[in-house]
Amino acid sequence: MNKRMNLMLTISAIAVMGGALFGSSFTSQMTGAALGTDQSALDKIHAMGGLELMMPAAFAAGGNCDSDEYADRTVVEFPLTGVSIDLPRLGGGTFSAMTFSEQIPGPTLRVTQGDVVKMTLSVPDGEATPHGNDMHASQVSAVPTFGAVQPGTEKTYCYIAEVPGVYKYHCSGVNIAAMDQHVLQGMYGIAIVDPIDGYSKLMVEKTTVNANGDVARDRQFHSGDALEWQLQYQQMYLTDAGTYDATKMFAHDTVYTAVNGQPFGYVPNEIHNLLNGHPGTNIFVAQPWNSMDLHQYQSQLLFTPTGVHNRIFVENQGNEPVYFHIVGEILDRVTQGNRVQSGGTETWLLGGSQNMIVDLVFDEPGVYAGVNHDYAAIYTGAATIWVAGLPLPTINETATALGVVQGAVDTGMYAGVLGNPYDAIPPYGEQSIHHPAKNVHCMCSDDVAAAQAAEGAVELWVAVPAIIAAASE
Ligand SMILES: [Cu+2]
């Protein structure tokens, strides 16, 4: 099978999945079923200002930043703001988002094992509700450390990041009241704690035919340096008006599955349709975010070269299991807490608030779909498309005609021209292979998108029309 056919098969397979998206399975999700949940008890807790756990004063020093233990360690400050904003939802309109620093997920913290994290949560005056921050990378008394921060105030706590890995952080609600709403409307993020002596080299299983004509094992090794990604999974439970629907949450009745805050946020868009010679026609059937007018919310693809070590930080921020699989690939290694959990596995399961680091090498040029291999999740948004190498002849020809192909050829991936989406890339660490460029992409406010651009990320909705206009003169 040639590579072009391979691509077409992949796209048609996804087209079949997409066909169901706006069909019966989707509409049945929208209606929801009433549940006998005792909402009044939750309302009472909320009215009380949350559950107040009474603890002896001896425990009240949790997260103290004046500890002698912190001398001679690197202190990393991590300021966050807890703020409610409206953000766009799949299919049009907005939803009532709750955010850390106007983005879903919140900013990623990256430290080295042994560093001190100094976390400050500010809640602006006028914010409708208090917020808190529970960081799973810490080992401190939850009370009072993760307690509610009132509007117009801020709170700081410190801890040593002792254990390497990926960790959820999330709003703790109003002393745990309404925590579900705050988290599932967007108040979550990750902390990456790099191992103090670095990431291990990666072994990939291969075979070869040796000089005697025998098939033999040919294990291939890649250094610990890697091209890195971050993917965070979450369910959205929304009313038609875009507010939080607790009944749907208790029923596990998912409306959308978001990856980094956005259902179907990493699929082709209008730009790829254009470059692929299909202006005005979708090359991927489910393209709900494909207009350049959507700016930072237009969907973007993930581009990687073949034969390169990729390291993916994955966190299940949601309410359902994540059966992480990449269609067309095998996960070469799965690590948690710097201990290898599996190697050469097709799929790895993450429960709620569970994480992993997936290491893999994309073997041949083509199109690959990272999914939560739960069909309800795939059809509600958990499909993330990687394009490995330069497998799309039409795009190659168009890019050549526009005079922009050299950047792609040099990097072995289309990110050499289009960049990779800013929000899919964690902050760089010592063993990060830097992406050739980033594009502005996030489920975030215009201010956050502008900050990405100020850091050098490309606004494709500006750059691509300019390139096309210049080429046509
Ligand atoms: Cu909150």
XYZ file of C-alpha atoms in Angstrom, residues 58-281:
224
model
C -0.759 21.479 65.005
C -1.826 20.692 61.467
C -2.393 24.314 60.512
C 1.132 24.894 59.196
C 0.627 22.900 55.994
C 2.436 24.356 53.022
C 4.469 26.827 55.101
C 6.969 28.686 52.885
C 9.472 29.470 55.675
C 10.778 25.931 56.170
C 14.514 25.407 56.795
C 14.210 22.412 54.496
C 14.022 24.784 51.535
C 17.499 26.282 51.990
C 19.824 25.435 49.060
C 16.936 24.260 46.866
C 15.659 25.974 43.742
C 12.359 27.747 44.456
C 9.990 27.920 41.468
C 7.138 30.415 41.742
C 3.808 29.392 40.228
C 1.233 32.192 40.266
C -2.333 31.428 39.153
C -5.526 33.450 39.010
C -8.925 31.835 39.621
C -11.414 33.494 37.311
C -14.729 32.728 35.549
C -15.037 33.646 31.862
C -17.178 32.623 28.888
C -15.481 30.496 26.233
C -16.774 29.056 22.945
C -18.404 25.645 22.873
C -18.563 23.017 20.160
C -21.385 23.730 17.725
C -21.576 27.463 18.482
C -22.349 29.680 21.451
C -20.405 29.790 24.687
C -20.214 28.017 28.022
C -19.609 29.313 31.560
C -15.956 28.386 31.986
C -14.053 28.493 35.250
C -10.319 28.838 34.682
C -6.889 29.150 36.123
C -5.467 32.255 34.451
C -8.066 32.453 31.651
C -7.126 29.185 29.961
C -8.228 25.538 29.947
C -6.153 23.707 30.979
C -4.347 26.085 33.329
C -0.649 26.827 32.754
C 1.677 23.821 33.016
C 4.226 23.918 35.826
C 7.548 22.245 35.055
C 10.148 21.684 37.760
C 12.959 19.268 38.555
C 12.632 16.660 41.285
C 13.759 18.281 44.541
C 12.703 21.833 43.617
C 10.458 23.843 45.919
C 7.166 24.928 44.364
C 5.791 28.239 45.667
C 2.179 28.305 44.507
C 0.099 31.472 44.804
C -3.586 31.516 43.937
C -5.171 34.959 43.523
C -8.910 35.429 43.186
C -9.814 38.856 41.809
C -12.296 41.188 43.429
C -15.720 40.697 41.896
C -15.206 36.996 41.084
C -18.507 35.276 41.873
C -17.050 32.433 43.949
C -13.978 31.513 45.980
C -11.527 28.986 44.506
C -8.756 26.748 45.843
C -5.851 24.765 44.422
C -5.095 21.134 45.197
C -1.730 20.169 43.662
C -1.235 16.404 43.484
C 2.538 16.875 43.143
C 2.578 18.033 46.784
C 2.554 16.009 49.994
C 1.114 18.470 52.505
C -1.936 18.545 54.747
C -4.964 19.215 52.573
C -6.441 21.326 55.362
C -5.813 24.203 55.441
C -3.432 24.218 52.453
C -5.983 23.635 49.701
C -8.750 25.679 51.337
C -10.918 28.324 49.701
C -9.391 31.640 48.665
C -11.961 34.436 48.911
C -12.484 36.995 46.094
C -10.126 39.937 46.488
C -7.524 37.836 48.346
C -4.662 35.467 47.598
C -2.959 32.548 49.258
C 0.495 31.018 48.916
C 1.776 27.605 49.888
C 5.027 25.758 49.323
C 6.113 22.153 48.929
C 9.038 20.100 47.706
C 8.360 18.224 44.453
C 9.806 14.951 45.741
C 8.475 12.452 43.201
C 9.057 12.700 39.434
C 6.163 12.325 37.015
C 3.046 14.124 35.836
C 0.516 15.417 38.363
C -2.918 16.927 38.198
C -3.706 20.184 39.905
C -7.285 21.314 40.253
C -9.615 23.732 41.957
C -10.816 22.412 45.300
C -14.049 24.382 44.924
C -15.363 26.214 47.967
C -13.699 23.916 50.527
C -14.759 21.012 48.285
C -18.360 22.195 47.743
C -19.002 22.568 43.993
C -15.530 21.137 43.320
C -17.000 19.014 40.524
C -18.386 22.092 38.797
C -15.182 24.108 39.136
C -12.994 21.289 37.802
C -15.246 20.075 35.017
C -15.910 23.635 33.780
C -12.149 23.999 33.362
C -10.146 24.505 36.567
C -7.362 21.950 36.128
C -3.816 21.685 34.850
C -0.631 19.654 35.295
C 2.712 19.838 37.029
C 5.576 17.994 35.344
C 8.349 16.948 37.729
C 11.431 15.942 35.723
C 13.571 13.143 37.246
C 16.635 14.564 39.006
C 19.001 12.487 36.856
C 17.072 12.874 33.620
C 14.898 10.765 31.337
C 16.142 7.348 30.241
C 16.986 6.423 26.687
C 14.178 4.709 24.827
C 14.365 1.166 23.428
C 12.113 0.375 20.463
C 11.483 -3.209 19.315
C 12.326 -3.822 15.652
C 13.328 -6.779 13.535
C 15.669 -7.097 10.587
C 16.751 -9.751 8.122
C 20.407 -10.491 8.811
C 23.202 -11.494 6.419
C 22.237 -15.182 6.714
C 18.678 -14.404 5.596
C 17.286 -14.975 9.100
C 14.806 -12.638 10.751
C 16.437 -11.291 13.884
C 15.661 -8.842 16.655
C 16.986 -5.340 16.011
C 16.385 -3.240 19.104
C 16.819 0.454 18.382
C 17.796 3.020 20.993
C 16.965 6.723 21.148
C 18.459 9.231 23.592
C 16.325 10.662 26.409
C 15.926 13.892 24.445
C 12.433 14.044 22.919
C 9.888 16.156 21.072
C 7.281 16.707 23.779
C 3.496 16.971 23.974
C 0.872 17.379 26.668
C -2.652 15.955 26.454
C -5.296 16.354 29.165
C -8.670 14.592 28.982
C -11.906 15.834 30.523
C -15.666 15.399 30.171
C -17.941 18.407 29.748
C -21.445 18.256 31.249
C -23.360 21.240 29.907
C -26.925 22.419 29.738
C -28.136 23.823 26.423
C -27.421 27.267 27.899
C -23.785 26.299 28.521
C -23.976 26.117 32.301
C -22.802 23.142 34.357
C -25.234 20.224 34.446
C -24.693 18.254 37.684
C -27.412 15.768 36.767
C -25.485 14.775 33.669
C -22.276 14.491 35.719
C -23.844 12.129 38.286
C -25.244 10.071 35.397
C -21.840 10.040 33.643
C -23.752 11.407 30.659
C -20.963 13.053 28.683
C -21.848 15.922 26.352
C -18.321 16.489 25.011
C -14.931 14.962 25.684
C -12.315 17.692 25.679
C -8.614 17.266 24.960
C -6.732 20.252 26.384
C -10.080 21.946 26.991
C -11.458 21.530 23.462
C -13.387 18.661 21.836
C -11.877 17.915 18.396
C -9.300 20.684 18.900
C -6.552 18.838 16.993
C -8.018 17.980 13.604
C -7.510 19.636 10.186
C -8.888 23.122 9.566
C -9.649 25.459 6.687
C -5.928 26.086 6.125
C -5.204 22.394 5.610
C -8.218 22.061 3.298
C -6.813 24.917 1.240
C -3.246 23.593 1.152
C -4.520 20.111 0.333
C -6.244 21.434 -2.791
C -9.786 21.293 -1.407
C -10.704 24.916 -0.633
C -14.201 25.085 0.788
C -14.334 21.303 1.280
